[in-house]
XYZ file of C-alpha atoms in Angstrom:
755
model
C 200.018 12.081 13.479
C 198.785 10.249 16.609
C 196.701 7.650 16.704
C 192.675 7.051 16.881
C 192.801 6.418 20.753
C 190.886 8.496 23.228
C 193.469 9.807 26.302
C 192.589 9.536 29.907
C 191.056 13.097 30.621
C 189.289 13.440 27.870
C 186.331 15.904 27.895
C 183.316 17.032 26.516
C 180.458 14.491 25.307
C 183.050 11.486 24.564
C 184.552 11.445 28.269
C 180.813 11.709 29.275
C 180.291 8.543 27.092
C 183.724 7.014 28.375
C 182.957 7.325 31.730
C 179.130 5.916 31.854
C 181.121 2.729 30.302
C 184.006 2.839 33.009
C 180.735 2.705 35.319
C 179.295 -0.499 34.346
C 182.289 -2.681 33.777
C 182.946 -1.588 37.439
C 179.287 -2.652 38.428
C 180.604 -6.071 36.419
C 183.233 -6.843 37.015
C 182.996 -5.826 41.030
C 186.523 -4.331 40.638
C 187.317 -0.385 41.474
C 186.706 1.762 39.016
C 190.557 2.215 37.721
C 190.787 -1.243 37.247
C 187.733 -0.840 35.039
C 189.026 1.503 33.260
C 192.246 -0.210 32.648
C 190.212 -2.738 31.303
C 188.128 -0.633 29.102
C 191.647 0.195 27.462
C 193.301 -3.482 27.210
C 189.631 -4.295 25.772
C 190.013 -1.245 23.364
C 193.628 -2.389 22.561
C 192.572 -5.714 21.156
C 189.566 -5.140 19.606
C 191.452 -2.579 17.527
C 189.100 0.467 18.018
C 189.105 3.605 19.651
C 188.384 3.545 23.522
C 184.922 6.044 23.141
C 183.833 3.020 20.797
C 184.695 0.225 23.359
C 182.393 2.231 25.055
C 179.383 2.796 23.324
C 179.509 -1.388 22.254
C 180.308 -1.822 26.516
C 176.865 0.659 26.869
C 175.315 -1.758 24.074
C 175.292 -4.247 25.085
C 173.139 -3.091 28.078
C 169.930 -1.765 26.381
C 167.697 -3.660 24.140
C 169.214 -4.664 20.665
C 168.696 -1.907 17.949
C 168.311 -2.355 14.621
C 170.826 0.130 13.780
C 175.389 -0.529 14.486
C 176.785 -0.515 18.467
C 178.398 2.561 17.906
C 176.156 4.501 15.280
C 175.178 7.175 18.213
C 179.029 7.660 18.835
C 179.430 7.837 14.749
C 176.536 10.760 14.928
C 177.911 12.552 17.802
C 181.416 12.853 16.235
C 180.346 13.345 12.417
C 177.837 16.521 14.292
C 180.942 18.205 16.131
C 183.450 17.562 13.069
C 180.416 19.601 10.661
C 180.801 22.504 13.281
C 184.112 22.411 13.567
C 184.094 22.906 9.475
C 181.453 24.834 9.464
C 183.563 27.436 11.767
C 186.864 26.884 10.122
C 185.569 28.001 6.589
C 184.163 31.291 8.263
C 187.851 31.726 10.027
C 189.419 31.548 6.840
C 186.810 32.864 4.774
C 187.502 35.641 2.445
C 191.237 36.705 3.907
C 192.260 40.210 3.669
C 188.463 42.275 4.277
C 187.399 43.232 6.826
C 185.538 41.436 9.303
C 183.686 44.339 10.797
C 183.249 46.568 8.288
C 179.695 46.669 8.364
C 179.945 47.383 12.056
C 181.863 50.437 11.865
C 179.367 51.227 8.859
C 176.771 50.645 11.773
C 179.020 52.546 14.190
C 179.296 55.909 12.484
C 176.170 56.612 12.002
C 175.098 56.416 15.180
C 177.903 57.870 16.598
C 177.476 60.848 14.061
C 173.862 60.396 14.467
C 174.310 61.290 18.296
C 177.733 62.588 19.364
C 178.514 64.378 15.994
C 181.433 62.262 14.782
C 182.287 61.974 11.373
C 184.354 58.770 11.184
C 185.496 55.152 12.904
C 187.968 52.771 12.734
C 187.520 49.580 14.694
C 190.975 48.010 15.570
C 191.485 44.251 16.979
C 194.381 44.010 20.241
C 196.893 41.443 19.298
C 198.720 39.429 21.697
C 202.012 41.553 20.918
C 199.840 44.966 21.797
C 199.806 45.578 18.075
C 196.256 46.665 16.090
C 194.836 45.236 13.475
C 192.473 47.316 11.531
C 189.346 45.008 11.153
C 186.647 47.926 10.407
C 186.300 51.609 9.324
C 183.490 54.120 7.541
C 184.058 56.807 6.247
C 188.113 56.870 6.628
C 190.140 57.728 3.100
C 191.406 54.289 1.522
C 194.751 55.885 1.532
C 194.958 56.240 5.815
C 193.472 52.706 5.714
C 196.434 51.133 3.385
C 199.224 53.256 5.820
C 197.029 52.842 8.666
C 196.004 49.057 8.275
C 198.262 48.168 10.818
C 199.726 49.409 13.962
C 202.956 47.770 16.405
C 202.643 48.738 19.676
C 205.988 51.472 19.432
C 205.719 53.969 18.886
C 202.957 54.398 21.162
C 199.977 55.632 19.343
C 196.654 56.747 21.172
C 194.910 53.643 20.295
C 197.903 51.672 21.950
C 197.512 54.049 25.220
C 194.051 52.889 24.969
C 194.945 49.781 24.495
C 196.797 49.252 27.609
C 195.047 51.253 29.791
C 191.453 50.333 28.939
C 190.922 53.432 29.688
C 188.534 56.019 27.167
C 190.597 58.857 25.847
C 189.055 61.769 24.352
C 191.065 64.265 22.422
C 189.315 67.577 21.672
C 192.682 69.187 20.871
C 195.092 67.282 18.202
C 197.422 70.281 19.273
C 197.800 69.647 22.698
C 197.728 65.530 22.070
C 200.944 64.757 24.847
C 204.083 63.607 23.106
C 203.750 59.862 24.766
C 201.528 58.664 21.480
C 201.016 59.714 18.035
C 197.751 59.766 16.231
C 196.465 57.418 14.205
C 196.189 58.170 10.890
C 199.374 60.948 10.878
C 199.061 64.838 11.960
C 194.981 64.223 11.337
C 194.430 68.011 10.391
C 190.927 66.442 8.804
C 190.247 65.715 12.332
C 191.249 67.906 15.047
C 189.599 65.869 17.540
C 188.700 61.938 18.402
C 187.938 59.673 21.215
C 189.221 56.057 21.853
C 187.049 53.870 23.611
C 187.995 50.371 24.949
C 186.291 47.038 24.315
C 186.533 43.639 26.786
C 186.647 43.033 30.356
C 189.991 42.953 31.924
C 191.770 42.685 28.763
C 190.959 45.063 25.888
C 190.239 43.472 22.662
C 189.309 45.912 20.665
C 189.436 50.301 20.428
C 187.016 52.334 18.443
C 188.171 55.284 17.734
C 186.055 58.114 16.473
C 187.055 60.997 14.171
C 185.896 64.781 14.287
C 186.172 66.841 11.531
C 184.749 69.676 13.652
C 186.606 70.403 16.792
C 184.826 68.736 19.919
C 185.163 69.648 23.170
C 183.733 67.039 24.875
C 181.641 67.248 27.367
C 180.308 65.019 29.755
C 177.106 64.145 27.693
C 178.824 63.502 24.214
C 181.405 61.586 26.318
C 178.731 59.205 27.660
C 177.309 58.670 23.811
C 180.212 57.807 22.624
C 180.864 55.264 25.471
C 177.435 54.376 25.285
C 177.447 53.492 21.447
C 181.082 51.740 21.844
C 179.070 49.487 24.745
C 176.477 48.888 23.082
C 178.321 47.114 20.383
C 181.125 45.621 22.244
C 179.638 42.008 22.608
C 178.648 41.920 18.963
C 182.512 43.200 18.281
C 184.311 40.278 21.009
C 181.586 37.279 18.777
C 183.116 38.510 15.765
C 186.706 38.710 16.410
C 186.536 35.598 17.922
C 185.766 33.771 14.738
C 187.911 35.640 12.906
C 191.569 34.316 14.261
C 193.394 35.114 11.020
C 192.373 38.578 10.433
C 194.932 38.705 13.241
C 198.431 40.878 11.997
C 200.432 38.367 14.233
C 199.326 36.084 11.577
C 200.845 37.654 8.286
C 203.967 38.746 10.553
C 203.899 34.768 11.878
C 203.702 33.668 8.095
C 206.625 35.601 6.701
C 208.708 34.422 9.055
C 208.005 30.426 8.438
C 208.561 30.709 5.394
C 212.368 31.769 6.036
C 212.366 28.804 8.173
C 213.390 24.966 7.164
C 211.753 21.523 8.512
C 207.959 21.216 9.335
C 206.495 24.140 11.348
C 202.521 25.154 11.347
C 201.004 27.655 13.135
C 197.240 26.826 14.428
C 194.170 29.172 16.202
C 191.727 27.574 18.198
C 187.861 27.147 17.091
C 185.757 27.624 20.152
C 181.909 26.928 20.605
C 179.300 29.275 21.742
C 179.914 28.141 25.808
C 183.893 28.841 24.838
C 185.410 25.002 24.814
C 187.883 24.171 21.501
C 186.407 22.540 19.095
C 188.994 22.100 16.649
C 191.899 24.156 15.217
C 192.709 25.680 11.998
C 196.488 26.434 10.443
C 196.817 29.840 10.041
C 200.519 29.796 9.076
C 203.372 26.685 7.250
C 206.902 27.046 6.849
C 207.127 25.740 3.263
C 208.456 22.590 4.027
C 205.465 21.681 6.364
C 204.209 17.949 4.481
C 201.208 16.032 6.848
C 200.016 12.313 5.243
C 197.560 13.636 2.437
C 200.803 15.401 0.757
C 199.470 18.723 1.215
C 203.041 21.003 1.384
C 203.535 24.493 2.510
C 200.606 27.100 2.368
C 198.264 24.338 0.983
C 197.730 23.338 4.390
C 196.632 27.334 5.378
C 192.926 26.473 6.224
C 192.951 22.958 7.353
C 190.902 21.935 9.739
C 192.478 19.660 12.605
C 189.176 17.450 13.041
C 187.993 17.717 9.689
C 190.848 17.181 8.239
C 192.733 14.687 10.966
C 189.340 13.135 12.354
C 191.628 10.463 14.371
C 193.889 13.443 16.572
C 190.837 14.506 18.196
C 190.366 13.177 22.026
C 194.183 11.994 21.804
C 196.909 13.227 24.168
C 197.964 15.662 21.252
C 194.671 16.798 21.320
C 194.279 17.634 24.931
C 198.251 19.124 24.675
C 197.409 21.936 22.098
C 194.797 23.646 24.904
C 197.068 22.809 28.087
C 200.096 24.959 25.953
C 197.727 27.346 24.440
C 196.481 27.659 28.239
C 199.763 27.549 30.039
C 202.205 28.883 27.855
C 204.644 25.724 29.277
C 205.907 23.850 25.580
C 205.291 20.378 25.686
C 206.730 17.214 23.427
C 204.716 14.321 22.677
C 205.433 11.322 20.559
C 207.168 9.265 18.890
C 203.759 8.504 18.074
C 201.839 6.418 15.327
C 199.094 8.175 13.722
C 196.378 6.124 11.737
C 194.300 7.940 9.160
C 192.190 4.825 8.380
C 191.646 6.355 4.695
C 192.756 3.835 1.733
C 195.576 4.998 0.315
C 197.603 6.619 3.823
C 199.796 4.814 5.240
C 200.574 4.724 8.998
C 203.518 7.105 9.930
C 205.333 7.566 13.511
C 205.737 11.336 13.982
C 206.994 13.907 17.581
C 205.373 17.057 16.996
C 206.795 19.997 19.309
C 204.250 22.644 20.857
C 204.972 26.015 22.435
C 202.240 28.847 22.793
C 202.956 31.508 19.948
C 200.395 34.875 19.260
C 196.802 34.154 19.694
C 197.377 30.066 18.816
C 199.694 27.949 18.836
C 203.300 27.220 17.425
C 203.897 23.290 16.210
C 206.882 21.748 14.852
C 206.630 17.876 13.813
C 208.769 15.481 12.417
C 208.130 12.342 10.564
C 210.558 9.926 11.218
C 210.182 7.145 8.335
C 210.027 10.013 6.100
C 213.621 11.565 8.270
C 215.007 7.837 7.542
C 213.892 8.052 3.780
C 215.829 11.408 3.879
C 219.313 10.813 5.506
C 218.976 8.146 2.502
C 218.493 9.950 -0.142
C 221.053 12.327 1.470
C 223.876 10.343 1.840
C 222.824 8.818 -2.045
C 223.274 11.960 -3.141
C 226.761 12.696 -1.271
C 227.921 9.949 -2.643
C 226.294 10.105 -6.339
C 227.778 14.025 -6.300
C 230.814 13.593 -4.316
C 229.545 15.998 -2.093
C 229.686 17.259 2.106
C 228.494 19.912 4.226
C 229.384 20.936 6.951
C 228.070 23.437 9.765
C 230.188 25.333 12.418
C 228.830 26.786 14.849
C 231.129 29.533 16.214
C 229.582 30.750 19.122
C 229.725 27.568 21.099
C 232.728 26.036 19.118
C 230.746 23.501 17.567
C 231.121 21.232 14.738
C 229.216 18.482 12.556
C 230.827 17.385 9.308
C 229.013 15.123 7.073
C 229.489 11.358 6.814
C 230.192 12.467 2.749
C 232.558 15.236 4.249
C 234.692 12.887 5.894
C 234.685 10.799 2.886
C 236.496 13.622 0.424
C 238.771 14.943 3.203
C 239.400 10.954 3.892
C 239.050 11.399 7.604
C 238.020 8.543 10.428
C 234.532 10.029 11.613
C 235.800 8.428 14.951
C 238.584 11.811 14.863
C 235.967 13.889 14.524
C 235.728 16.999 12.117
C 239.772 19.122 11.811
C 241.003 22.273 13.107
C 240.459 24.760 10.805
C 244.429 24.635 11.440
C 244.125 21.233 10.459
C 242.151 21.870 7.490
C 244.201 24.856 6.559
C 247.759 22.531 6.699
C 246.311 20.009 3.651
C 246.116 23.016 1.245
C 248.191 22.598 -1.693
C 251.066 24.618 -0.804
C 250.520 26.619 -4.601
C 247.015 26.944 -3.508
C 246.996 28.351 0.461
C 248.432 31.882 -0.139
C 245.421 32.552 -1.730
C 242.360 29.632 -0.066
C 243.650 30.865 3.664
C 243.215 34.715 4.007
C 239.822 34.112 2.215
C 239.258 31.226 4.420
C 239.690 33.375 6.988
C 237.530 35.676 6.128
C 234.628 33.649 5.895
C 235.071 32.048 9.303
C 236.162 35.707 11.144
C 233.532 38.675 9.165
C 231.196 36.317 7.639
C 232.572 37.111 3.782
C 230.468 34.341 1.272
C 232.853 32.111 -0.876
C 233.431 30.546 -3.855
C 236.040 28.592 -3.930
C 238.132 26.331 -6.300
C 241.045 24.716 -5.021
C 243.843 21.850 -3.780
C 244.202 19.943 -1.013
C 246.834 17.506 -0.470
C 246.447 14.395 0.934
C 248.444 10.853 1.535
C 250.781 12.398 -0.995
C 247.871 12.821 -4.069
C 246.230 15.879 -5.343
C 242.486 16.352 -5.278
C 240.535 19.142 -6.377
C 237.877 20.813 -4.778
C 235.153 23.281 -4.830
C 233.391 24.704 -1.725
C 230.496 27.452 -1.239
C 230.264 28.850 1.723
C 227.495 30.695 3.473
C 227.118 32.760 7.063
C 224.842 33.649 9.967
C 225.496 36.887 11.760
C 223.403 38.224 14.406
C 222.064 42.175 14.361
C 225.346 43.341 15.675
C 227.130 42.269 12.504
C 229.164 38.965 14.115
C 229.092 35.844 12.943
C 227.555 32.883 14.426
C 227.392 29.826 12.512
C 228.438 28.963 9.177
C 227.585 26.928 6.213
C 229.905 24.691 3.322
C 229.198 22.414 0.892
C 231.889 20.756 -0.733
C 232.564 19.289 -3.642
C 235.856 16.476 -4.763
C 236.030 18.114 -8.639
C 239.444 15.835 -8.921
C 237.462 13.596 -12.033
C 235.583 16.405 -13.575
C 239.278 18.426 -13.405
C 241.413 15.137 -14.831
C 238.689 14.404 -17.666
C 238.531 18.342 -18.580
C 242.791 18.923 -18.639
C 242.105 15.275 -20.780
C 239.317 17.062 -22.922
C 242.172 20.136 -23.438
C 245.321 17.867 -24.232
C 242.708 15.805 -26.840
C 241.520 19.249 -28.278
C 245.862 19.613 -29.005
C 246.460 16.479 -30.113
C 243.614 16.763 -32.989
C 244.908 20.519 -33.846
C 248.354 19.072 -33.755
C 247.155 16.083 -35.733
C 245.029 18.032 -37.714
C 247.596 20.651 -38.692
C 249.979 17.432 -39.519
C 247.526 15.912 -42.409
C 247.076 18.868 -44.075
C 250.840 19.787 -44.025
C 251.507 15.496 -44.581
C 248.327 16.682 -47.337
C 250.486 19.502 -48.698
C 253.914 17.628 -49.041
C 251.909 14.295 -50.508
C 250.847 17.224 -53.426
C 254.200 18.752 -53.588
C 255.530 15.607 -53.741
C 253.422 14.049 -56.280
C 253.981 16.953 -58.670
C 257.831 17.084 -58.186
C 257.472 13.232 -58.777
C 255.904 13.984 -61.752
C 258.056 16.791 -62.964
C 261.064 15.066 -62.722
C 260.568 11.155 -62.478
C 258.124 11.001 -65.211
C 256.930 7.347 -65.696
C 256.582 6.039 -69.167
C 253.003 4.942 -70.330
C 254.204 2.119 -72.669
C 257.589 0.121 -73.351
C 260.713 1.923 -74.153
C 262.592 0.590 -77.051
C 266.200 1.282 -76.847
C 268.908 -0.365 -79.179
C 268.266 -4.440 -78.481
C 266.566 -3.591 -75.628
C 262.038 -3.359 -74.429
C 262.490 -1.717 -71.350
C 259.357 -1.080 -69.306
C 259.007 1.204 -65.791
C 256.706 0.778 -62.798
C 256.441 2.978 -60.363
C 254.478 2.394 -57.034
C 253.624 4.739 -54.701
C 253.420 3.956 -50.974
C 249.781 3.609 -49.132
C 250.605 6.227 -46.461
C 250.636 9.345 -48.107
C 253.735 10.788 -45.469
C 255.798 8.102 -46.854
C 256.201 9.060 -50.836
C 259.933 9.308 -51.672
C 262.594 8.799 -52.506
C 262.345 5.953 -55.913
C 263.432 7.042 -58.610
C 265.186 5.784 -61.717
C 266.894 6.884 -65.619
C 267.711 5.406 -68.598
C 270.080 7.158 -70.518
C 270.587 6.555 -74.226
C 274.255 7.093 -75.066
C 276.387 7.223 -78.568
C 276.587 4.030 -80.470
C 273.354 2.286 -79.515
C 274.437 2.304 -75.861
C 272.491 2.643 -72.951
C 272.373 3.490 -69.633
C 270.334 2.653 -66.755
C 269.870 3.250 -62.953
C 267.750 2.015 -60.075
C 267.758 3.731 -56.463
C 266.318 4.633 -53.310
C 266.996 7.808 -51.823
C 266.340 7.324 -47.689
C 263.811 8.563 -45.833
C 260.572 10.481 -47.441
C 258.873 13.477 -47.985
C 260.583 16.849 -49.588
C 263.837 15.664 -48.469
C 263.697 12.526 -50.059
C 262.323 13.855 -53.389
C 264.526 16.037 -53.577
C 267.892 14.438 -53.322
C 266.093 12.057 -56.052
C 266.057 14.182 -58.262
C 269.740 15.965 -57.843
C 270.760 12.173 -58.443
C 268.947 11.637 -60.908
C 270.028 14.523 -62.536
C 273.909 13.578 -61.815
C 273.848 10.162 -63.281
C 272.616 11.644 -67.117
C 275.016 14.855 -66.326
C 278.318 11.959 -64.953
C 277.123 9.607 -68.304
C 278.882 11.998 -70.658
C 282.245 11.861 -69.239
C 281.632 8.153 -68.111
C 280.181 5.215 -68.684
C 281.692 2.873 -65.821
C 279.351 2.152 -63.277
C 281.639 1.643 -60.675
C 282.638 5.635 -61.336
C 279.222 7.016 -61.525
C 278.576 5.280 -58.023
C 282.077 6.832 -56.648
C 280.993 10.400 -57.918
C 277.639 10.247 -56.971
C 279.143 9.582 -53.125
C 281.272 12.600 -53.447
C 277.618 14.556 -54.030
C 276.233 13.209 -51.868
C 278.700 13.245 -48.900
C 279.293 16.810 -49.627
C 276.377 17.809 -48.415
C 275.637 17.400 -45.167
C 272.039 17.877 -45.549
C 271.294 14.834 -48.173
C 270.145 11.912 -46.731
C 272.119 8.337 -47.769
C 270.740 6.576 -50.679
C 271.448 3.024 -52.733
C 271.603 2.977 -56.399
C 272.258 0.196 -59.194
C 273.875 1.846 -61.928
C 274.421 -1.169 -65.750
C 275.501 0.091 -68.534
C 274.474 -2.424 -71.447
C 276.503 -2.365 -74.696
C 274.448 -3.868 -78.020
C 276.975 -5.358 -79.902
C 278.913 -7.465 -77.240
C 274.769 -7.419 -75.396
C 277.255 -7.185 -71.995
C 275.059 -5.782 -69.316
C 278.061 -4.496 -67.158
C 276.601 -3.342 -63.167
C 277.572 -1.631 -60.006
C 275.811 -1.455 -56.544
C 276.085 0.339 -53.875
C 273.940 -1.266 -51.006
C 270.984 -1.749 -52.961
C 269.448 -5.006 -53.808
C 270.499 -7.344 -56.867
C 269.573 -7.883 -60.083
C 267.328 -10.739 -60.993
C 267.765 -12.595 -64.243
C 264.785 -14.278 -65.321
C 266.275 -16.518 -68.530
C 265.246 -20.255 -69.643
C 262.116 -20.298 -67.478
C 264.618 -19.413 -64.357
C 264.801 -16.425 -61.467
C 267.998 -15.956 -59.684
C 269.378 -12.868 -58.132
C 273.141 -11.870 -59.822
C 275.585 -12.221 -57.746
C 276.006 -8.593 -56.320
C 279.689 -7.190 -55.921
C 281.133 -4.928 -52.928
C 279.765 -1.218 -52.566
C 278.557 0.590 -49.329
C 275.406 3.150 -49.429
C 277.032 6.323 -51.353
C 277.297 9.631 -48.754
C 278.520 7.176 -46.342
C 281.799 8.210 -46.471
C 284.073 9.761 -48.834
C 286.387 7.144 -50.519
C 284.349 4.947 -51.086
C 284.601 2.701 -54.287
C 282.284 0.791 -56.210
C 283.715 -2.254 -58.374
C 281.748 -4.096 -61.624
C 280.452 -7.252 -62.763
C 279.842 -8.273 -66.433
C 276.936 -10.382 -66.957
C 276.075 -11.879 -70.600
C 272.862 -11.825 -71.865
C 271.238 -14.489 -73.843
C 268.526 -13.506 -76.267
C 265.278 -13.529 -74.207
C 266.305 -12.760 -71.197
C 264.263 -10.192 -68.394
C 266.804 -7.968 -66.036
C 264.866 -6.396 -62.951
C 265.695 -3.786 -61.158
C 264.346 -2.649 -58.720
C 263.777 -0.560 -54.828
C 263.219 -2.885 -51.826
C 260.050 -2.450 -51.361
C 259.444 -4.933 -53.449
C 260.859 -7.041 -51.275
C 260.230 -7.784 -47.848
C 263.233 -5.554 -46.194
C 266.354 -4.115 -45.745
C 270.042 -5.659 -44.894
C 270.718 -8.912 -45.798
C 269.631 -10.690 -49.898
C 270.663 -13.825 -49.893
C 268.399 -16.689 -51.789
C 266.422 -17.171 -48.317
C 265.760 -13.509 -48.880
C 264.572 -13.050 -52.900
C 262.981 -16.476 -52.117
C 258.649 -15.598 -52.574
C 260.033 -12.969 -55.313
C 261.722 -15.414 -56.926
C 259.243 -17.605 -56.989
C 256.696 -15.458 -58.145
C 259.305 -14.408 -60.993
C 259.258 -17.965 -62.634
C 257.690 -19.346 -65.506
C 257.046 -15.529 -66.156
C 259.936 -15.044 -69.150
C 257.825 -15.517 -71.577
C 255.560 -12.990 -70.788
C 255.703 -8.802 -72.673
C 257.917 -7.328 -70.250
C 255.314 -4.867 -69.599
C 252.826 -7.769 -68.187
C 255.393 -8.797 -66.149
C 256.627 -5.546 -64.176
C 252.136 -5.337 -63.662
C 252.381 -8.856 -62.264
C 254.579 -7.606 -59.048
C 253.519 -6.740 -55.901
C 255.503 -4.957 -53.218
C 256.578 -6.657 -50.447
C 256.332 -3.426 -48.368
C 252.877 -1.392 -49.132
C 254.062 1.049 -46.473
C 257.024 1.674 -48.735
C 257.656 3.579 -52.813
C 258.468 0.679 -55.494
C 260.767 1.045 -58.350
C 261.004 -1.522 -61.057
C 262.931 -1.269 -64.301
C 262.815 -4.254 -66.261
C 265.111 -5.137 -70.134
C 265.287 -7.906 -72.060
C 267.339 -8.465 -74.820
C 265.371 -8.462 -77.910
C 265.396 -10.376 -79.921
C 267.544 -10.257 -83.242
C 264.109 -11.301 -85.570
C 262.114 -8.627 -83.551
C 263.178 -5.649 -85.770
């Protein structure tokens, strides 16, 4: 709102105060009146007070000292004016919706009934647009009051006819009513006659309608009586309507219109003193976005007195412009100017106000520039954080506006301006264009709102967008404007795809885990059935045998490590350890087949090399079975000879005399690789107390070359353990590869005195 300096040409007591001070300065400085007025303005600017306060100080300096403050007289005058304005404003906004002339209508009814035989009375105020507002009624049914509280200018009624012609109208017979106007109250069978009298001078301010239940021929005496009674109260009707401007129906329409308007817009009406001078302005309607410096918003502003709420406006250019626009009807714009509230907590603000005459008052549209900058900053930040942009297409002028956010989304240089619709259509993704292009056409050609999700391609990169379009049409349905908001949802789409993939992966992993767990249970159960692990030492002729099975830590890798111990006739023993390639059900099934095959083949042959050759043919002939490594040993207790052969398997380890060494492997290819593989055997004679370890590769580091260097860690861990009980010995062993199964079989030549 404006600053508090008095504008040139101010009227009223403050203008007289300024003129007196100018005259004093002109006399003292011996200059012209114009120069004195300029000097007064300069004094006011330097002192930071209004011209009225400066003028009071100039005049005060010519008087004897006064114990009161120098500007007290001016302050008293301003306070009195503000109080009077506030009182008038309070009367203007009191009891909204109540008929301000209800009591006067009752008085009229009594007098007209007594002097003219009337039965009911209605008083209508004439609004600037020619419509009528009911401001008082007596004897009129409530239903009629509700239905006819406001009478539009069209179609014409008998009351509207009188308001336009300013001539009384006496209708003796409703059935003979001229066809060019209707009757207030409907057909009005209960009021066959009525009299309508205007109130006011050159322009009718109100009309009084007198209703007669019995048909009235309206002789001259009755016409004179009706006219005289209405004339007696005409002055009071005019005065009452002057202080109740908010009751006019046009203000109700104005508020309905402003409710749908953007920006800060308000309607104010003047408050006049008994002499007809404007002493204040009262807000009677406001848009939802209208806000003043105190924080009031929208309809909270209705009833606000300008002189009371914004006293520093009084006497400024803005103040005088309000009356000038009301009188002339010519719009005017004031500003930018700075409003200084001079109230703690309210910061100065810069405004521009546009003023237009509207109805019986003025329409004000104001822009707060500092707030505008803050709003622009907030909009820009919102666009950036939300990846948003908005556009406006004026189809009548061809003008197009894009926000900075929209340029960013489409990666377009603002200097190039918005693209044409054809250029925008060229950026649609080829798969989306057949679907989206027709919908965009319906928006811009037929005004059909749309909420679209589609893709565009910019610089070879695919972007996902969501757009919402709304339109404005004229009365004929022609599209005037299109408004659109666009959001780049590429990141959200990517996240959604990632989430969907993650859900699929999680489901797949869960299913795989369930499958692995099921498989592990099956393999474990199968192993327990076909590969029972003895709980203690097996005592064979001349041999003590211990077995240890170490399952893999990973459930999915449980599988094909196995052993077998077969007692043969004559006290001989057949011992085998094998490792099937792979893991899981297939490996476990192959392990079971090999183990049972060894036991079955031992009936036909006890030669380890020959047994491996048979096993090789069994595995090779079944293409579904994986390959395997195997070591088979035959022990003769009479000769203490251990004869063994291997098929791609790690060499046995001999513990003798406190040392550990790997036995030299005879040639032999893994079983199942070739159908004609042969396997050589070697024989080692055991001494009393010697221990031989047969094991799978989980006990050593890796498959491949098994030389002394590679077996070194295992051999060093076994050194000096030959005196341990055989079961205690294998308990000390730890697999070098916890991710793989390990099977260890230890056989020891039992001392002769051990029985």
